Coordinates of C-alpha atoms in Angstrom, one line a residue:
R8 CA 47.5 -12.3 -7.8
I9 CA 44.2 -12.1 -9.3
Q10 CA 44.0 -13.7 -12.8
I11 CA 41.2 -13.3 -15.3
L12 CA 40.9 -14.9 -18.7
F13 CA 39.1 -13.3 -21.4
E14 CA 39.0 -14.5 -24.7
G15 CA 42.0 -16.0 -24.7
C16 CA 43.8 -13.2 -23.0
H17 CA 45.4 -12.9 -19.8
F18 CA 44.8 -10.4 -17.2
S19 CA 46.7 -10.3 -13.7
F20 CA 46.7 -7.9 -10.6
P21 CA 47.9 -8.2 -7.3
A22 CA 45.4 -8.2 -4.3
T23 CA 46.1 -8.9 -0.6
R24 CA 44.9 -11.7 0.8
P25 CA 42.1 -10.0 3.0
I26 CA 40.2 -8.1 0.0
T27 CA 40.4 -11.0 -1.8
I28 CA 38.5 -12.9 1.1
M29 CA 36.1 -10.3 1.7
M30 CA 35.3 -10.5 -2.2
E31 CA 34.7 -13.8 -2.3
A32 CA 32.9 -13.8 1.4
G33 CA 30.4 -11.6 -0.7
R34 CA 30.0 -13.8 -4.0
V35 CA 28.7 -16.7 -2.2
K36 CA 26.5 -14.0 0.1
V37 CA 24.9 -12.9 -3.2
E38 CA 25.1 -16.2 -4.8
S39 CA 23.1 -17.9 -1.8
I40 CA 20.2 -15.3 -2.5
W41 CA 20.6 -16.0 -6.2
L42 CA 20.0 -20.1 -5.6
M43 CA 16.5 -18.6 -3.2
I44 CA 15.3 -16.5 -6.1
Y45 CA 16.1 -19.5 -9.0
D46 CA 14.2 -22.1 -6.4
V47 CA 10.7 -19.7 -6.3
F48 CA 11.3 -20.3 -10.2
G49 CA 11.3 -23.8 -9.5
R50 CA 14.8 -23.7 -11.7
N51 CA 12.8 -23.0 -14.9
D52 CA 15.5 -21.0 -17.2
F53 CA 12.7 -19.9 -18.9
L54 CA 10.8 -18.9 -15.9
V55 CA 13.1 -16.8 -14.3
H56 CA 15.0 -15.4 -17.2
N57 CA 11.7 -13.6 -19.3
I58 CA 9.3 -13.4 -15.7
G59 CA 12.5 -12.1 -13.4
I60 CA 14.1 -9.7 -15.9
W61 CA 10.7 -8.0 -16.3
L62 CA 9.8 -8.1 -12.6
V63 CA 13.7 -6.3 -12.0
G64 CA 12.6 -3.6 -14.6
V65 CA 8.7 -2.9 -13.2
L66 CA 10.5 -2.9 -9.6
S67 CA 13.5 -0.9 -10.5
Y68 CA 11.4 2.0 -12.7
V69 CA 8.7 2.0 -9.9
G70 CA 11.0 2.2 -6.7
F71 CA 14.0 4.7 -8.3
N72 CA 11.3 6.9 -9.4
S73 CA 9.2 7.4 -6.6
I74 CA 10.8 9.9 -4.5
F75 CA 11.5 11.6 -7.6
L76 CA 7.9 11.8 -8.8
L77 CA 6.7 12.5 -4.8
C78 CA 8.7 15.6 -5.0
D79 CA 7.5 16.7 -8.6
V80 CA 3.6 16.6 -7.6
T81 CA 3.9 17.4 -4.2
G82 CA 6.6 20.1 -4.2
Y83 CA 8.0 18.0 -1.3
P84 CA 10.3 17.7 0.8
R85 CA 11.2 21.1 0.1
A86 CA 15.0 20.7 0.9
M87 CA 15.4 18.5 -2.7
T88 CA 13.7 21.2 -4.7
K89 CA 16.6 23.8 -4.3
Y90 CA 18.8 21.2 -6.6
K91 CA 16.2 21.5 -9.4
I92 CA 18.4 22.6 -12.6
Q93 CA 15.7 24.3 -14.4
D94 CA 13.8 26.7 -12.2
N95 CA 10.3 27.5 -12.5
T96 CA 9.8 24.1 -14.7
N97 CA 7.2 21.4 -13.9
S98 CA 6.0 23.2 -11.1
P99 CA 3.5 22.2 -10.2
L100 CA 3.6 19.5 -12.4
E101 CA 0.7 18.9 -14.8
L102 CA -1.5 15.9 -13.2
K103 CA -2.9 15.5 -16.9
K104 CA 0.4 15.8 -18.6
L105 CA 2.1 13.2 -16.2
G106 CA -1.1 11.0 -17.0
V107 CA -0.3 10.7 -20.9
M108 CA 3.5 9.9 -20.0
L109 CA 3.0 7.2 -17.4
K110 CA 0.4 5.4 -19.5
T111 CA 2.9 5.3 -22.2
T112 CA 6.0 4.4 -19.5
M113 CA 4.0 1.6 -18.1
F114 CA 3.3 0.5 -21.5
N115 CA 6.8 0.1 -22.2
I116 CA 8.3 -1.6 -19.0
T117 CA 5.5 -3.9 -18.7
V118 CA 4.7 -4.9 -22.4
V119 CA 7.3 -3.9 -24.9
S120 CA 10.3 -5.0 -22.6
P121 CA 9.0 -8.3 -21.7
L122 CA 8.0 -9.2 -25.4
F123 CA 11.9 -7.9 -26.0
T124 CA 12.9 -10.4 -23.7
L125 CA 10.7 -13.2 -24.8
F126 CA 11.5 -12.9 -28.3
F127 CA 15.2 -13.0 -28.1
Y128 CA 15.3 -15.5 -25.9
P129 CA 15.9 -18.8 -27.7
M130 CA 19.0 -16.8 -29.6
V131 CA 19.9 -15.6 -25.6
S132 CA 19.8 -19.1 -24.6
R133 CA 21.4 -20.8 -27.0
C134 CA 24.3 -18.2 -27.5
G135 CA 24.7 -15.9 -24.5
A136 CA 22.9 -15.7 -20.4
Y137 CA 23.6 -18.7 -18.7
H138 CA 21.7 -19.7 -14.9
K139 CA 24.4 -21.5 -13.6
L140 CA 23.9 -22.4 -9.9
Q141 CA 27.7 -20.7 -9.3
L142 CA 28.2 -16.6 -9.9
P143 CA 31.1 -15.3 -11.2
T144 CA 34.0 -13.9 -9.6
F145 CA 33.8 -10.5 -8.2
Q146 CA 36.8 -9.9 -10.8
R147 CA 34.9 -11.3 -13.6
F148 CA 32.0 -8.9 -12.8
I149 CA 33.6 -5.7 -12.6
L150 CA 35.1 -7.0 -16.1
E151 CA 31.5 -7.6 -17.8
F152 CA 30.6 -4.0 -16.3
M153 CA 33.1 -2.2 -18.2
V154 CA 32.5 -4.0 -21.1
F155 CA 28.5 -3.1 -20.6
L156 CA 29.4 0.1 -20.1
I157 CA 31.6 0.6 -23.9
A158 CA 29.1 -1.6 -25.0
I159 CA 26.1 0.8 -24.4
E160 CA 27.9 3.6 -25.1
I161 CA 28.1 2.9 -28.3
G162 CA 25.0 1.8 -28.9
F163 CA 22.9 4.4 -27.3
Y164 CA 24.9 7.7 -29.0
Y165 CA 24.6 6.2 -32.4
S166 CA 20.9 5.0 -32.1
H167 CA 20.0 7.9 -30.4
R168 CA 21.9 10.3 -32.9
L169 CA 19.7 8.3 -35.6
L170 CA 16.8 8.7 -34.6
H171 CA 17.7 12.8 -34.3
H172 CA 18.1 12.7 -37.6
P173 CA 15.1 14.8 -40.1
K174 CA 13.8 12.3 -41.7
L175 CA 13.3 10.1 -38.4
Y176 CA 12.6 12.6 -35.3
A177 CA 9.7 13.1 -35.8
R178 CA 8.2 10.2 -35.9
F179 CA 10.1 8.4 -33.8
H180 CA 11.8 10.4 -31.2
K181 CA 10.1 13.8 -31.0
K182 CA 7.7 11.7 -28.4
H183 CA 10.6 11.8 -25.7
H184 CA 11.6 15.3 -26.7
E185 CA 8.1 16.9 -25.4
W186 CA 9.1 17.3 -21.8
T187 CA 12.4 19.9 -22.5
A188 CA 12.4 19.9 -18.3
P189 CA 12.6 16.1 -17.7
I190 CA 11.6 14.0 -14.8
G191 CA 12.7 10.4 -14.0
A192 CA 9.4 8.9 -15.0
E193 CA 10.0 10.5 -18.2
S194 CA 13.3 8.5 -18.8
I195 CA 10.9 5.7 -20.9
Y196 CA 8.5 7.9 -22.2
C197 CA 8.5 7.2 -26.2
T198 CA 7.7 5.4 -29.0
V199 CA 7.7 1.4 -29.4
I200 CA 11.0 1.8 -32.0
E201 CA 12.6 4.2 -29.9
M202 CA 12.3 1.6 -26.7
V203 CA 13.7 -1.3 -28.7
V204 CA 16.3 0.4 -30.9
S205 CA 17.8 3.1 -28.4
N206 CA 16.7 1.8 -24.8
L207 CA 16.8 -2.2 -24.9
A208 CA 19.1 -3.2 -27.4
P209 CA 22.0 -1.1 -26.1
V210 CA 21.6 -2.2 -22.9
A211 CA 21.2 -6.4 -24.0
I212 CA 24.2 -6.4 -26.2
G213 CA 27.0 -6.1 -23.8
P214 CA 25.4 -9.3 -21.3
F215 CA 24.9 -10.8 -25.2
I216 CA 28.3 -10.5 -26.1
M217 CA 30.1 -11.5 -22.2
R218 CA 27.1 -14.4 -22.3
S219 CA 26.7 -12.8 -18.9
H220 CA 25.3 -14.8 -16.2
L221 CA 21.4 -13.9 -15.3
F222 CA 22.1 -12.4 -12.2
V223 CA 24.8 -10.1 -13.6
S224 CA 22.2 -9.0 -16.3
W225 CA 19.8 -8.3 -13.6
V226 CA 22.1 -6.2 -11.8
W227 CA 22.8 -4.2 -14.9
S228 CA 19.3 -3.5 -15.8
A229 CA 18.7 -2.3 -12.4
T230 CA 21.8 0.2 -12.7
V231 CA 21.0 1.3 -16.8
L232 CA 17.7 2.2 -15.3
L233 CA 19.0 4.1 -12.1
S234 CA 20.8 5.8 -14.2
T235 CA 18.6 6.8 -16.5
T236 CA 15.7 7.8 -13.8
I237 CA 18.8 10.1 -12.2
S238 CA 20.1 11.4 -15.9
H239 CA 16.1 12.8 -16.7
S240 CA 15.4 13.9 -12.9
G241 CA 16.1 17.3 -13.3
Y242 CA 17.4 17.3 -9.9
H243 CA 21.5 17.6 -9.6
L244 CA 21.5 16.1 -5.9
P245 CA 24.6 16.0 -3.7
F246 CA 26.5 12.5 -3.9
L247 CA 24.9 11.2 -6.9
A248 CA 26.3 11.5 -10.8
S249 CA 25.7 15.1 -12.5
P250 CA 22.3 14.7 -15.0
E251 CA 23.3 18.0 -16.2
G252 CA 24.5 16.7 -19.1
H253 CA 21.4 14.9 -20.5
D254 CA 19.1 17.8 -19.1
Y255 CA 21.2 20.5 -21.5
H256 CA 20.1 17.6 -24.5
H257 CA 16.8 17.6 -23.7
K258 CA 16.7 21.7 -23.3
K259 CA 19.0 22.0 -26.5
F260 CA 18.4 19.1 -28.3
N261 CA 21.6 18.6 -30.6
K262 CA 24.0 18.3 -27.8
Q263 CA 24.9 15.2 -25.3
F264 CA 23.5 12.2 -27.4
G265 CA 25.6 9.7 -25.2
N266 CA 25.9 8.0 -22.3
L267 CA 30.1 8.5 -20.8
G268 CA 30.5 11.7 -22.9
I269 CA 33.6 9.7 -24.9
L270 CA 31.6 9.8 -28.3
N271 CA 30.1 13.3 -27.6
L272 CA 34.0 14.5 -27.2
L273 CA 35.0 12.5 -30.6
H274 CA 32.3 13.7 -32.5
E275 CA 31.8 17.1 -31.1
T276 CA 28.5 16.8 -29.9
D277 CA 29.9 17.8 -26.1
F278 CA 28.4 20.7 -24.6
E279 CA 32.0 22.1 -23.7
G280 CA 31.6 25.8 -23.1
T281 CA 28.0 26.0 -21.2
I282 CA 27.5 27.0 -17.3
E283 CA 25.9 23.1 -17.6
A284 CA 29.2 21.7 -18.6
E285 CA 31.1 23.5 -15.6
R286 CA 28.4 22.4 -13.5
N287 CA 28.7 18.5 -14.5
F288 CA 30.0 17.0 -11.6
T289 CA 29.2 15.0 -8.8
S290 CA 28.8 17.3 -5.9
F291 CA 29.8 16.3 -2.5
S292 CA 28.6 19.1 -0.7
L293 CA 25.1 20.2 0.5
V294 CA 25.0 23.5 -1.3
P295 CA 23.0 23.3 -4.3
V296 CA 26.1 23.1 -7.7
K297 CA 23.9 26.3 -9.2
E298 CA 25.1 28.3 -6.1
I299 CA 28.9 27.0 -6.0
I300 CA 28.9 27.6 -9.7
P301 CA 26.3 30.8 -10.4
E302 CA 25.5 31.7 -13.9
V303 CA 26.7 35.2 -14.4
K304 CA 24.8 37.8 -15.9
K305 CA 25.5 39.7 -18.6
D306 CA 25.9 43.7 -18.5
K307 CA 22.7 45.0 -20.7

């Protein structure tokens, strides 16, 4: 049986020996990679924490957005364009508008994000993240990710909805909604206040609560950047998570404020009853979802 101790609570569930052996072997392999990275930074906790998370952010943002941006700018590969959610938008993409957007996003990912990490490093190093040589078990890793998902759902939903308040929207959040048909690279196109309050803080809450290993925080940060890239991409691609919810938010503004959908349902801000809601699933077909569930034209 696999056992987990969490804040005085005991969790236990059965696991077959082969699976346990495979998970432990995987953990050891990943741990060896972590040790190599740790050695590159001279096992200096300050450097590996602050520079490491910056590199993870930059490489993830650039890497995940490269393919989407290539298609947005060139229209190639053609096979990808048929999965576009909002037809006849950003076709072609306005290069001047793109340049303005990238200037802001690169500032956010290369300046605002590392300053946020640096500012909170003393508190996090004392109360939160640690850089021990040994990585947590796979079971602990999964448990922490579950807590991260709950934390980001709460943090992002309420901070995001707050930014839609009439007294705050124009000054702090309207910038992000200049793109009613979003693209992946636009995911962190926002004011500094929004970047800190609604993007960085909700992501950091989970690892801080769980006192997560730095490597786990890196994986979590990369996962969040991948998720937000997909949700802003404008393409409902096969085998990937559906971006229909957040794409609808950019189009209509007053629905779909959260990530998981739990708080959208609780506060009745979901997009139930729309064609986009019907299409909001991971497709395992090469046929575009908009063709699987076509929009019914009303008779005039």
